[in-house]
Coordinates of C-alpha atoms and ligand atoms in Angstrom, one line a residue:
Chain A
M1 CA 100.4 106.9 96.0
L2 CA 98.0 107.3 94.2
Q3 CA 98.7 110.7 93.2
N4 CA 98.9 110.6 90.3
I5 CA 95.6 109.0 89.1
A6 CA 93.0 111.7 89.7
I7 CA 92.2 112.6 85.5
G8 CA 91.7 116.2 85.2
Q9 CA 91.2 117.4 88.9
Y10 CA 90.1 120.8 89.6
V11 CA 92.9 122.9 90.3
P12 CA 92.3 126.1 91.0
G13 CA 93.7 129.8 89.8
T14 CA 92.4 133.3 87.8
S15 CA 93.5 132.2 84.1
F16 CA 90.8 132.8 81.5
L17 CA 89.5 129.9 81.3
H18 CA 89.3 129.1 84.8
R19 CA 86.9 131.9 84.9
A20 CA 85.2 131.9 81.7
D21 CA 81.4 130.6 82.8
P22 CA 80.8 126.7 83.0
R23 CA 78.3 126.8 80.3
S24 CA 79.3 128.4 77.8
K25 CA 83.2 126.0 78.4
M26 CA 80.9 122.8 78.0
L27 CA 79.0 124.4 74.5
F28 CA 82.2 124.7 72.8
I29 CA 83.4 121.3 74.0
I30 CA 79.7 119.7 72.2
L31 CA 80.9 122.0 69.1
F32 CA 84.6 120.7 69.0
A33 CA 83.7 117.4 69.2
I34 CA 81.2 118.0 66.0
L35 CA 85.2 119.6 64.9
V36 CA 87.2 117.0 65.0
F37 CA 84.8 114.9 63.3
L38 CA 84.3 117.7 60.1
A39 CA 87.9 117.9 60.7
N40 CA 89.9 115.8 57.2
N41 CA 93.0 117.2 55.9
V42 CA 96.0 118.2 56.5
I43 CA 94.9 122.2 57.7
T44 CA 91.9 121.2 59.4
Y45 CA 93.8 119.2 61.8
A46 CA 96.5 121.6 62.0
I47 CA 94.1 124.9 62.7
L48 CA 92.7 122.3 65.7
I49 CA 95.6 121.6 67.4
A50 CA 96.9 125.4 66.7
F51 CA 93.6 126.4 68.5
T52 CA 94.6 122.9 71.1
V53 CA 97.1 124.3 71.9
M54 CA 96.1 128.1 72.4
T55 CA 93.3 126.8 74.9
V56 CA 95.9 125.0 77.0
M57 CA 97.7 128.5 77.3
L58 CA 94.9 130.4 78.5
S59 CA 94.1 127.6 81.2
R60 CA 98.3 128.7 82.0
L61 CA 98.7 125.2 83.5
S62 CA 101.4 124.0 82.7
L63 CA 100.5 120.9 80.2
A64 CA 103.1 118.4 81.0
Y65 CA 101.1 118.3 83.7
I66 CA 97.8 118.2 81.6
L67 CA 100.0 115.0 79.7
K68 CA 101.3 113.7 82.8
S69 CA 97.0 113.2 84.0
L70 CA 96.1 111.9 81.3
R71 CA 98.8 109.3 81.4
P72 CA 96.0 106.2 81.4
V73 CA 93.8 108.0 78.2
W74 CA 97.5 107.9 76.4
I75 CA 98.2 104.3 77.4
L76 CA 94.6 104.2 75.5
V77 CA 95.7 105.9 71.9
L78 CA 99.2 103.9 71.9
F79 CA 97.5 100.3 71.8
T80 CA 94.0 102.1 68.8
V81 CA 97.3 103.7 67.0
I82 CA 98.6 100.0 67.3
L83 CA 96.3 98.6 66.3
H84 CA 95.2 100.8 63.1
V85 CA 98.7 99.9 61.9
L86 CA 98.0 96.6 61.9
I87 CA 95.5 96.1 61.0
T88 CA 93.1 98.6 58.6
K89 CA 94.9 97.8 55.0
G90 CA 94.4 99.9 51.7
G91 CA 96.8 102.5 49.5
E92 CA 101.0 102.0 49.3
V93 CA 103.0 99.2 50.6
Y94 CA 105.6 100.8 53.0
F95 CA 107.2 96.9 54.5
Q96 CA 106.2 93.7 54.1
W97 CA 107.4 90.7 56.0
G98 CA 105.4 87.3 54.8
W99 CA 101.1 87.8 55.4
F100 CA 102.7 90.9 58.1
S101 CA 102.4 94.4 56.8
I102 CA 102.3 98.2 56.9
E103 CA 100.0 100.0 54.8
E104 CA 99.5 103.2 53.7
K105 CA 95.5 103.9 54.6
G106 CA 96.8 101.7 58.1
V107 CA 98.8 104.5 59.5
T108 CA 96.3 107.8 58.0
Q109 CA 93.8 106.2 59.8
A110 CA 96.1 105.1 62.7
I111 CA 97.4 109.1 62.2
F112 CA 93.9 110.6 62.7
I113 CA 92.5 108.3 64.6
S114 CA 95.3 109.3 67.5
L115 CA 94.6 113.2 67.2
R116 CA 90.9 113.1 67.4
V117 CA 90.8 111.6 70.5
S118 CA 93.6 113.5 72.1
L119 CA 92.4 116.5 70.8
L120 CA 88.7 115.3 72.4
V121 CA 90.7 114.9 75.1
L122 CA 92.4 117.1 75.9
V123 CA 90.1 119.5 75.5
S124 CA 87.1 117.9 78.0
S125 CA 89.3 117.7 80.2
L126 CA 90.3 121.9 81.2
L127 CA 86.3 121.9 81.6
T128 CA 87.0 119.9 84.7
L129 CA 90.6 120.9 85.1
T130 CA 89.7 125.2 85.2
T131 CA 86.3 124.2 86.8
S132 CA 85.2 123.4 90.2
P133 CA 82.9 121.2 90.9
I134 CA 80.1 123.7 92.1
D135 CA 80.7 125.3 88.9
L136 CA 80.3 121.9 86.1
T137 CA 76.9 121.1 88.5
E138 CA 75.6 124.4 88.7
G139 CA 76.3 124.5 84.7
L140 CA 75.0 121.6 84.2
E141 CA 72.2 122.2 85.7
R142 CA 71.3 125.2 84.1
L143 CA 72.2 124.1 80.7
L144 CA 69.4 121.3 81.5
G145 CA 67.1 122.9 83.0
P146 CA 64.7 123.4 79.8
F147 CA 64.6 119.5 80.1
G148 CA 62.8 119.6 83.2
R149 CA 59.4 120.2 82.4
I150 CA 59.7 116.9 79.8
G151 CA 60.1 115.7 83.6
V152 CA 64.1 114.7 83.9
P153 CA 64.5 115.1 87.5
V154 CA 67.6 117.9 86.3
H155 CA 67.7 118.8 90.5
E156 CA 68.4 115.6 91.9
I157 CA 70.8 114.4 88.4
A158 CA 72.9 117.4 89.2
L159 CA 72.6 116.8 93.1
M160 CA 74.3 113.0 91.8
M161 CA 76.8 114.4 90.1
S162 CA 77.9 117.2 92.7
I163 CA 77.9 114.6 95.1
A164 CA 80.5 112.1 93.3
L165 CA 82.7 115.1 92.2
R166 CA 83.4 116.0 95.2
F167 CA 84.1 112.7 97.0
I168 CA 86.0 111.6 94.0
P169 CA 89.2 113.9 95.8
T170 CA 88.3 112.3 99.8
L171 CA 87.9 108.9 99.0
M172 CA 91.0 108.4 97.2
E173 CA 92.5 110.0 100.1
E174 CA 90.6 106.6 102.2
T175 CA 92.3 104.8 100.1
D176 CA 95.5 105.4 100.2
K177 CA 95.1 105.4 103.9
I178 CA 93.6 101.9 104.0
I179 CA 96.3 100.8 102.3
K180 CA 98.9 102.3 103.7
A181 CA 97.1 101.1 107.4
Q182 CA 96.6 98.2 105.8
T183 CA 100.5 98.0 104.9
A184 CA 102.0 98.7 108.3
R185 CA 100.2 95.6 109.0
G186 CA 102.3 93.5 107.0
A187 CA 100.4 93.1 103.7
N188 CA 102.0 92.3 100.3
F189 CA 100.1 93.7 97.6
T190 CA 101.9 93.1 94.7
S191 CA 102.3 89.1 94.6
G192 CA 101.1 86.4 94.0
N193 CA 99.4 84.8 91.2
L194 CA 95.8 86.7 90.0
I195 CA 93.4 85.0 92.9
R196 CA 95.2 86.2 95.2
R197 CA 96.5 89.4 94.1
A198 CA 92.8 89.1 94.4
Q199 CA 92.3 88.3 97.8
N200 CA 95.2 90.6 98.6
L201 CA 92.5 93.5 98.5
I202 CA 89.8 93.3 100.8
P203 CA 91.4 94.4 103.7
I204 CA 91.3 96.5 101.7
V205 CA 87.6 97.3 100.0
I206 CA 86.3 96.3 102.7
P207 CA 87.1 99.3 105.1
L208 CA 86.6 101.2 101.7
F209 CA 83.1 99.7 100.9
I210 CA 82.1 101.2 104.5
S211 CA 83.6 104.1 105.0
A212 CA 82.1 105.1 101.8
F213 CA 78.3 104.1 103.3
R214 CA 78.8 105.6 105.9
R215 CA 80.3 109.1 104.6
A216 CA 76.3 108.5 102.2
E217 CA 74.4 108.3 105.5
E218 CA 76.4 110.9 107.3
L219 CA 75.7 112.6 103.8
A220 CA 72.6 112.4 104.2
L221 CA 71.6 113.9 107.5
A222 CA 73.5 116.6 107.6
M223 CA 71.9 117.2 104.4
E224 CA 68.5 117.2 106.2
A225 CA 69.1 118.4 109.4
R226 CA 69.1 121.9 107.2
G227 CA 66.4 121.2 106.1
Y228 CA 67.3 120.7 102.4
R229 CA 64.5 119.3 100.2
G230 CA 64.4 119.0 96.5
G231 CA 65.2 121.4 94.3
V232 CA 62.2 123.1 93.9
G233 CA 61.9 127.1 94.9
R234 CA 65.6 126.5 96.3
T235 CA 67.3 129.9 96.1
R236 CA 71.9 130.2 94.8
L237 CA 73.9 131.6 96.9
R238 CA 76.4 132.5 93.6
T239 CA 75.2 132.4 90.5
L240 CA 76.4 132.8 87.0
T241 CA 77.1 135.4 85.1
M242 CA 77.7 135.5 81.8
S243 CA 81.1 138.0 80.9
W244 CA 82.9 139.0 78.4
R245 CA 85.3 135.8 78.4
D246 CA 81.8 134.4 77.1
G247 CA 81.3 136.7 74.7
S248 CA 84.8 136.0 73.5
I249 CA 84.5 132.1 73.1
A250 CA 80.7 131.7 71.1
L251 CA 83.4 134.2 69.0
A252 CA 86.0 132.2 69.0
A253 CA 83.4 129.2 68.0
C254 CA 81.9 131.1 64.7
V255 CA 84.8 131.1 64.0
L256 CA 86.0 128.2 64.3
L257 CA 83.2 126.5 62.2
L258 CA 83.0 129.0 59.9
V259 CA 87.2 128.3 58.7
I260 CA 86.9 124.8 59.0
G261 CA 84.2 124.5 57.4
W262 CA 86.1 126.1 54.1
W263 CA 88.8 124.3 54.3
R264 CA 87.9 120.4 54.7
T265 CA 87.5 118.4 51.2
Chain B
M1 CA 115.3 101.1 118.6
Q2 CA 117.2 103.6 118.7
I3 CA 115.6 106.0 115.6
T4 CA 117.3 109.0 113.7
F5 CA 116.4 111.5 111.3
E6 CA 118.4 113.6 109.6
E7 CA 117.7 116.7 107.3
V8 CA 115.3 114.7 106.4
S9 CA 112.0 116.7 104.1
H10 CA 109.6 115.6 102.5
V11 CA 107.7 117.2 99.0
Y12 CA 104.3 115.5 98.7
G13 CA 102.9 115.2 95.2
V14 CA 106.0 116.8 93.3
G15 CA 106.0 117.7 89.1
T16 CA 101.7 118.6 90.1
P17 CA 100.3 122.0 90.5
F18 CA 99.6 120.5 94.3
E19 CA 102.8 120.0 95.1
R20 CA 104.1 120.8 99.1
L21 CA 106.7 120.6 101.7
A22 CA 105.2 119.2 104.0
L23 CA 107.9 118.4 105.9
Q24 CA 111.4 120.7 106.2
D25 CA 115.1 119.7 107.2
V26 CA 114.0 118.1 110.1
S27 CA 116.7 116.9 112.6
I28 CA 115.5 114.0 115.1
N29 CA 117.4 111.1 117.5
I30 CA 114.9 109.1 119.7
P31 CA 116.9 107.0 122.1
S32 CA 115.2 104.0 121.7
G33 CA 113.2 103.3 125.4
S34 CA 112.2 106.7 125.1
F35 CA 108.2 107.4 124.9
V36 CA 108.5 110.8 123.0
G37 CA 104.7 113.2 122.2
I38 CA 104.7 113.9 118.9
I39 CA 102.8 117.9 118.7
G40 CA 101.4 120.6 116.9
Q41 CA 99.0 122.1 115.4
T42 CA 96.4 120.2 112.4
G43 CA 98.9 120.2 109.0
S44 CA 102.3 120.8 110.2
G45 CA 103.6 117.4 109.6
K46 CA 103.4 115.3 112.3
S47 CA 102.0 112.6 110.4
T48 CA 104.4 112.8 107.8
L49 CA 106.9 112.2 109.3
I50 CA 105.5 109.3 111.4
Q51 CA 104.7 107.6 108.9
H52 CA 108.7 108.0 107.2
V53 CA 109.3 105.4 110.1
N54 CA 107.9 102.8 109.3
G55 CA 109.1 103.3 105.5
L56 CA 105.5 104.1 104.3
L57 CA 106.6 107.1 103.5
Q58 CA 110.3 107.8 101.7
P59 CA 112.1 111.1 102.5
T60 CA 112.3 113.1 99.2
K61 CA 115.6 114.6 100.9
G62 CA 118.4 113.4 103.7
T63 CA 118.6 110.4 105.0
I64 CA 116.6 107.9 108.4
R65 CA 118.4 105.2 109.9
L66 CA 115.7 102.8 112.2
G67 CA 118.1 100.6 114.6
D68 CA 121.1 99.6 111.7
V69 CA 118.5 99.8 108.6
T70 CA 119.3 103.0 107.0
V71 CA 116.4 104.9 104.5
T72 CA 117.4 106.9 101.8
P73 CA 115.4 109.2 99.7
T74 CA 116.0 105.7 96.8
R75 CA 116.2 102.6 99.6
K76 CA 113.3 101.5 100.9
L77 CA 112.5 100.3 104.0
P78 CA 112.6 96.3 103.5
H79 CA 109.0 94.5 104.3
E80 CA 110.3 92.9 107.2
S81 CA 111.9 94.8 109.4
R82 CA 108.2 96.1 109.0
R83 CA 107.3 94.1 111.8
N84 CA 109.4 95.8 113.8
I85 CA 107.5 99.0 113.9
G86 CA 104.1 99.2 114.6
L87 CA 102.3 102.3 113.2
V88 CA 98.2 102.7 114.1
F89 CA 96.7 105.2 112.3
Q90 CA 94.9 107.7 113.0
Y91 CA 91.1 106.3 113.7
P92 CA 92.6 103.0 113.1
E93 CA 88.9 101.6 113.4
H94 CA 88.6 102.5 109.9
Q95 CA 90.9 100.0 109.3
L96 CA 88.7 96.8 110.7
F97 CA 87.8 94.5 107.7
E98 CA 87.8 90.7 109.0
E99 CA 84.8 89.4 110.4
T100 CA 85.7 88.4 113.8
V101 CA 87.9 90.8 116.0
A102 CA 90.0 87.4 116.4
K103 CA 90.9 86.9 112.3
D104 CA 91.4 91.4 112.7
V105 CA 94.1 90.9 115.2
A106 CA 95.4 88.2 112.9
F107 CA 95.5 89.7 110.1
G108 CA 99.0 90.9 110.9
P109 CA 101.0 88.5 112.5
L110 CA 100.3 86.3 110.1
N111 CA 101.4 88.6 106.6
F112 CA 104.6 88.2 108.9
D113 CA 104.4 84.6 108.9
M114 CA 104.1 83.4 112.2
P115 CA 102.7 80.0 112.5
P116 CA 99.3 80.4 113.5
E117 CA 98.5 79.0 117.0
M118 CA 101.7 81.0 117.9
A119 CA 99.8 84.0 116.2
E120 CA 96.6 83.0 118.8
L121 CA 98.5 83.7 121.5
R122 CA 99.7 86.6 119.9
V123 CA 95.9 87.3 119.5
R124 CA 94.7 86.3 122.8
E125 CA 97.5 88.4 125.1
A126 CA 97.3 91.9 122.5
L127 CA 93.1 92.4 123.1
E128 CA 93.9 91.5 126.9
I129 CA 96.6 94.5 126.8
V130 CA 94.3 96.8 125.3
G131 CA 91.5 95.9 128.6
L132 CA 89.3 93.8 126.2
D133 CA 88.0 89.7 127.3
Y134 CA 89.3 87.3 124.3
Q135 CA 87.4 85.0 125.4
E136 CA 83.7 87.7 125.1
M137 CA 84.9 89.2 122.1
K138 CA 87.0 87.1 120.7
D139 CA 84.3 85.4 117.8
R140 CA 82.5 89.1 117.6
S141 CA 82.0 90.8 113.5
P142 CA 83.7 93.8 114.6
F143 CA 81.7 95.9 113.0
L144 CA 79.3 96.2 115.6
L145 CA 81.6 97.2 118.3
S146 CA 81.2 100.5 120.5
G147 CA 83.3 103.2 118.7
G148 CA 86.1 103.4 122.0
Q149 CA 85.8 99.0 121.8
M150 CA 86.2 99.4 117.9
R151 CA 89.3 101.7 118.2
R152 CA 91.2 98.9 121.4
V153 CA 91.1 95.8 118.9
A154 CA 92.0 97.7 116.3
I155 CA 95.7 98.9 118.9
A156 CA 95.2 95.9 119.2
G157 CA 95.9 94.4 115.6
V158 CA 99.2 96.3 115.4
L159 CA 100.4 95.3 119.5
A160 CA 99.9 91.6 118.2
M161 CA 102.9 91.9 115.7
Q162 CA 104.5 93.3 118.6
P163 CA 107.1 95.1 117.2
K164 CA 109.6 97.2 119.7
V165 CA 108.8 100.7 118.0
L166 CA 104.8 101.7 118.7
I167 CA 103.4 105.2 116.6
L168 CA 100.8 106.5 117.5
D169 CA 98.5 109.0 115.4
E170 CA 96.1 110.6 117.9
P171 CA 95.4 107.5 119.6
T172 CA 92.9 109.4 121.6
A173 CA 91.1 111.4 119.0
G174 CA 86.4 111.7 119.7
L175 CA 87.3 109.6 122.2
D176 CA 85.3 110.3 126.1
P177 CA 88.1 111.4 129.3
A178 CA 87.2 107.7 130.5
G179 CA 88.0 105.6 127.0
R180 CA 91.8 108.5 125.9
K181 CA 92.6 107.8 130.0
A182 CA 92.4 103.9 130.1
I183 CA 93.9 103.4 126.1
L184 CA 97.2 106.0 127.0
E185 CA 97.2 103.9 130.4
A186 CA 97.0 100.5 128.3
I187 CA 99.9 101.4 126.1
Y188 CA 102.6 103.3 128.5
R189 CA 101.9 100.4 131.2
I190 CA 103.3 98.3 127.5
H191 CA 105.6 101.1 126.6
R192 CA 107.9 100.0 130.3
E193 CA 107.1 96.7 130.5
Q194 CA 108.2 95.1 126.9
S195 CA 110.5 98.4 127.2
L196 CA 109.2 99.5 124.4
T197 CA 110.0 102.9 121.7
T198 CA 107.2 104.9 122.0
L199 CA 106.5 108.3 119.7
L200 CA 102.8 109.8 120.8
V201 CA 101.5 112.9 118.6
T202 CA 98.8 114.3 120.4
H203 CA 97.8 118.3 120.1
S204 CA 96.8 117.7 123.9
M205 CA 99.1 119.2 125.6
E206 CA 98.2 118.0 129.5
E207 CA 98.9 113.7 127.5
A208 CA 102.3 114.3 126.1
A209 CA 103.1 115.6 129.5
R210 CA 101.8 112.9 131.4
Y211 CA 103.6 110.5 129.7
A212 CA 106.1 111.4 127.9
D213 CA 109.7 111.6 128.4
R214 CA 110.5 114.0 125.4
L215 CA 108.8 115.9 123.4
I216 CA 108.7 117.0 119.9
V217 CA 107.6 120.8 119.0
M218 CA 106.4 120.3 115.4
A219 CA 104.9 123.8 113.1
G220 CA 104.9 124.2 109.3
G221 CA 106.9 120.8 108.6
K222 CA 109.7 122.0 110.2
V223 CA 110.7 120.9 114.0
M224 CA 110.6 123.8 116.2
L225 CA 111.1 122.5 119.8
E226 CA 113.0 119.8 121.4
G227 CA 114.0 118.7 124.7
K228 CA 112.4 116.8 127.9
P229 CA 108.9 118.5 129.0
D230 CA 110.3 120.9 131.4
E231 CA 112.6 122.0 129.0
V232 CA 110.6 122.2 126.2
F233 CA 107.5 123.8 128.7
A234 CA 110.2 126.4 130.0
Q235 CA 110.0 127.8 126.1
A236 CA 105.6 128.6 126.8
D237 CA 106.6 132.0 125.2
T238 CA 107.4 130.1 121.6
L239 CA 104.4 127.8 122.1
R240 CA 102.0 130.5 123.0
E241 CA 104.1 131.8 119.6
L242 CA 102.4 128.0 117.8
A243 CA 99.0 128.9 119.5
L244 CA 99.7 125.7 121.3
D245 CA 99.1 126.0 125.8
V246 CA 101.5 124.7 128.2
P247 CA 99.6 122.3 130.4
E248 CA 97.8 123.5 133.3
T249 CA 100.1 121.8 135.7
V250 CA 102.5 124.5 133.9
S251 CA 100.8 127.2 134.0
L252 CA 99.7 126.4 137.7
I253 CA 103.7 126.1 138.5
S254 CA 104.6 130.0 137.3
Q255 CA 101.8 131.5 138.9
L256 CA 102.8 130.3 142.3
N257 CA 106.6 130.7 141.5
R258 CA 105.1 134.1 140.6
K259 CA 103.9 134.6 144.6
L260 CA 106.2 132.8 146.0
P261 CA 109.9 134.8 147.4
E262 CA 112.7 133.4 145.2
E263 CA 114.1 130.3 148.0
Q264 CA 110.7 128.9 147.7
R265 CA 109.9 128.0 144.4
L266 CA 108.1 124.9 143.0
P267 CA 111.2 123.0 140.8
S268 CA 109.5 123.1 137.4
S269 CA 110.1 119.4 137.1
V270 CA 107.0 118.3 138.8
Y271 CA 104.8 119.3 136.2
R272 CA 102.6 116.0 136.0
E273 CA 99.6 116.1 138.0
E274 CA 100.2 113.2 141.0
E275 CA 103.3 114.9 141.0
L276 CA 102.4 117.7 141.7
I277 CA 100.0 117.3 144.2
S278 CA 102.3 115.0 146.6
H279 CA 105.5 117.5 146.4
L280 CA 102.0 120.5 147.4
L281 CA 100.2 118.3 150.4
A282 CA 104.0 118.2 151.2
R283 CA 104.4 121.0 151.1
I284 CA 101.9 121.9 153.2
S285 CA 102.1 119.7 155.2
D286 CA 105.8 120.3 156.7
R287 CA 104.2 124.1 157.5
G288 CA 101.1 122.5 158.7
E289 CA 103.8 120.9 160.9
R290 CA 106.2 123.7 162.1
Ligands
ADP301 N1 98.8 112.2 100.9 C1 98.7 113.9 100.4 N2 98.7 114.3 100.0 C2 99.4 115.9 99.7 N3 99.6 116.7 100.7 C3 100.0 116.5 101.6 C4 98.4 114.5 102.0 N4 98.5 114.1 103.5 C5 99.5 115.7 103.9 N5 99.3 116.6 102.9 C6 100.0 118.2 103.2 O1 101.4 118.1 104.0 C7 101.2 118.8 105.4 C8 101.2 118.8 106.4 O2 100.4 117.1 106.7 P1 100.2 116.1 107.5 O3 101.5 115.4 108.6 O4 99.1 115.7 107.8 O5 99.5 116.7 109.3 P2 99.7 116.8 110.5 O6 99.4 115.0 111.0 O7 100.2 117.5 111.3 O8 98.4 117.2 111.1 C9 99.0 119.3 104.8 O9 99.8 120.7 104.6 C10 98.6 118.3 104.3 O10 97.5 119.9 103.4
MG302 MG1 97.4 114.4 111.1

């Protein structure tokens, strides 16, 4: 029932992107975000689109699946497009009907904004699609490492993130199971007015909270039982290492930066 | 209620990288009034199979007939039919949510528009079936009960709908032996008293042997064996290949039979513990008299 909601859920694999170091992927996304906002004409956007398509191919995931898994985002994009087309005015008037008009600026804005959001979301979803939660948090912890010296609890932040990521699929499964169990007892979640529908959620929300608390307690106990006491002096089973892949990502980043810098107006 | 599956397949996550064939061309026929044990390793598709029986999952392919209702990939089970088919999930105590035991058990009956007085009667009956005292339990919070008691309350929540088909997904998982026996005995009693059609998912051969009059053995999303328990137990080799064991009683019978001369062999139909004991006792006293 809930199978299609997981945005950017990790899909195990062995592609170039799967094997690249999470740190280089994260740094690259930051750079890419900057580039997306630097791009301001047809050529630079075309370059970014071409590059994004290439990255998707490097992940060996089907574009159709990625696009489908990002469905909630597309609804948002569609909404902004409509808003811009209707509200932003200026330039040539394409269509006029009383006070209502569609004008050049509105259309170009809509196109650029939706392109920006789409490219950003696509590329960043590739990070979570191709990086396991463990690698993701370890990469984050290492990247944030320097901030630890000024008192930022980096290890704890990373741990919180990894626990959250780890339990998203579990809680979704749990939700699915509870919905089914209550449906089997005749619960109906799709009828009635708004208040009625909110009330209908109680049989799902309460068991879900209880199970989340129970899991949290069990996890805390299990961690303590195994002697966990924070990040200081902790060694790792697997350490991240950079490879030629990360070199090529860095190279691609430099090239992209130069090209966009050159062509933008 | 007769339950028939015709070439039913189910695929989870169609069109995603997580696509998974969980049921493959399953054809079974469960006569009305039978007690069916569904056995198989974890991941063999047992839970997927039973969720088709009350329409929580729809087949990707194939047809399911429940009495005179038909479910196909495009035709859903109507809401009212759910009432006739009670499904107790694995760890059903995780679905409790009400303030009091009585309210929680009444959730099902009230959802199917039963008048409140009638629902209360059903709640009382259902709690008594699972061996809980109505007066003592009704106003207690379900969350302050012991694990075994919570399980019973949850099972009562399904029984209170008075289904004609009762499906239980590993109802004894994680309970102590006494708790297991109490729950299974209660289920068996109500199965006979109300002539239910009962499907019991378990991975214990002992439990299956004790209560079921038909067995379905699953592996890798397929039905590997189906039939009367003694017929299924006769396929000891196949069972062993599927990493399932025959019940202790059956292996005792076959070990004894290996020692006994042809004409004195024990029949394979006495696989139930009590029956085997009384059969053996009768033999021994026979011999004493001779
Ligand atoms: N909601 C789901 N989404 C995707 N795959 C599932 C889901 N539920 C079960 N599966 C898969 O289907 C197969 C059969 O599972 P299940 O019916 O739960 O087996 P059993 O109850 O015998 O342990 C397993 O491989 C399992 O991973
Ligand atoms: Mg199961």
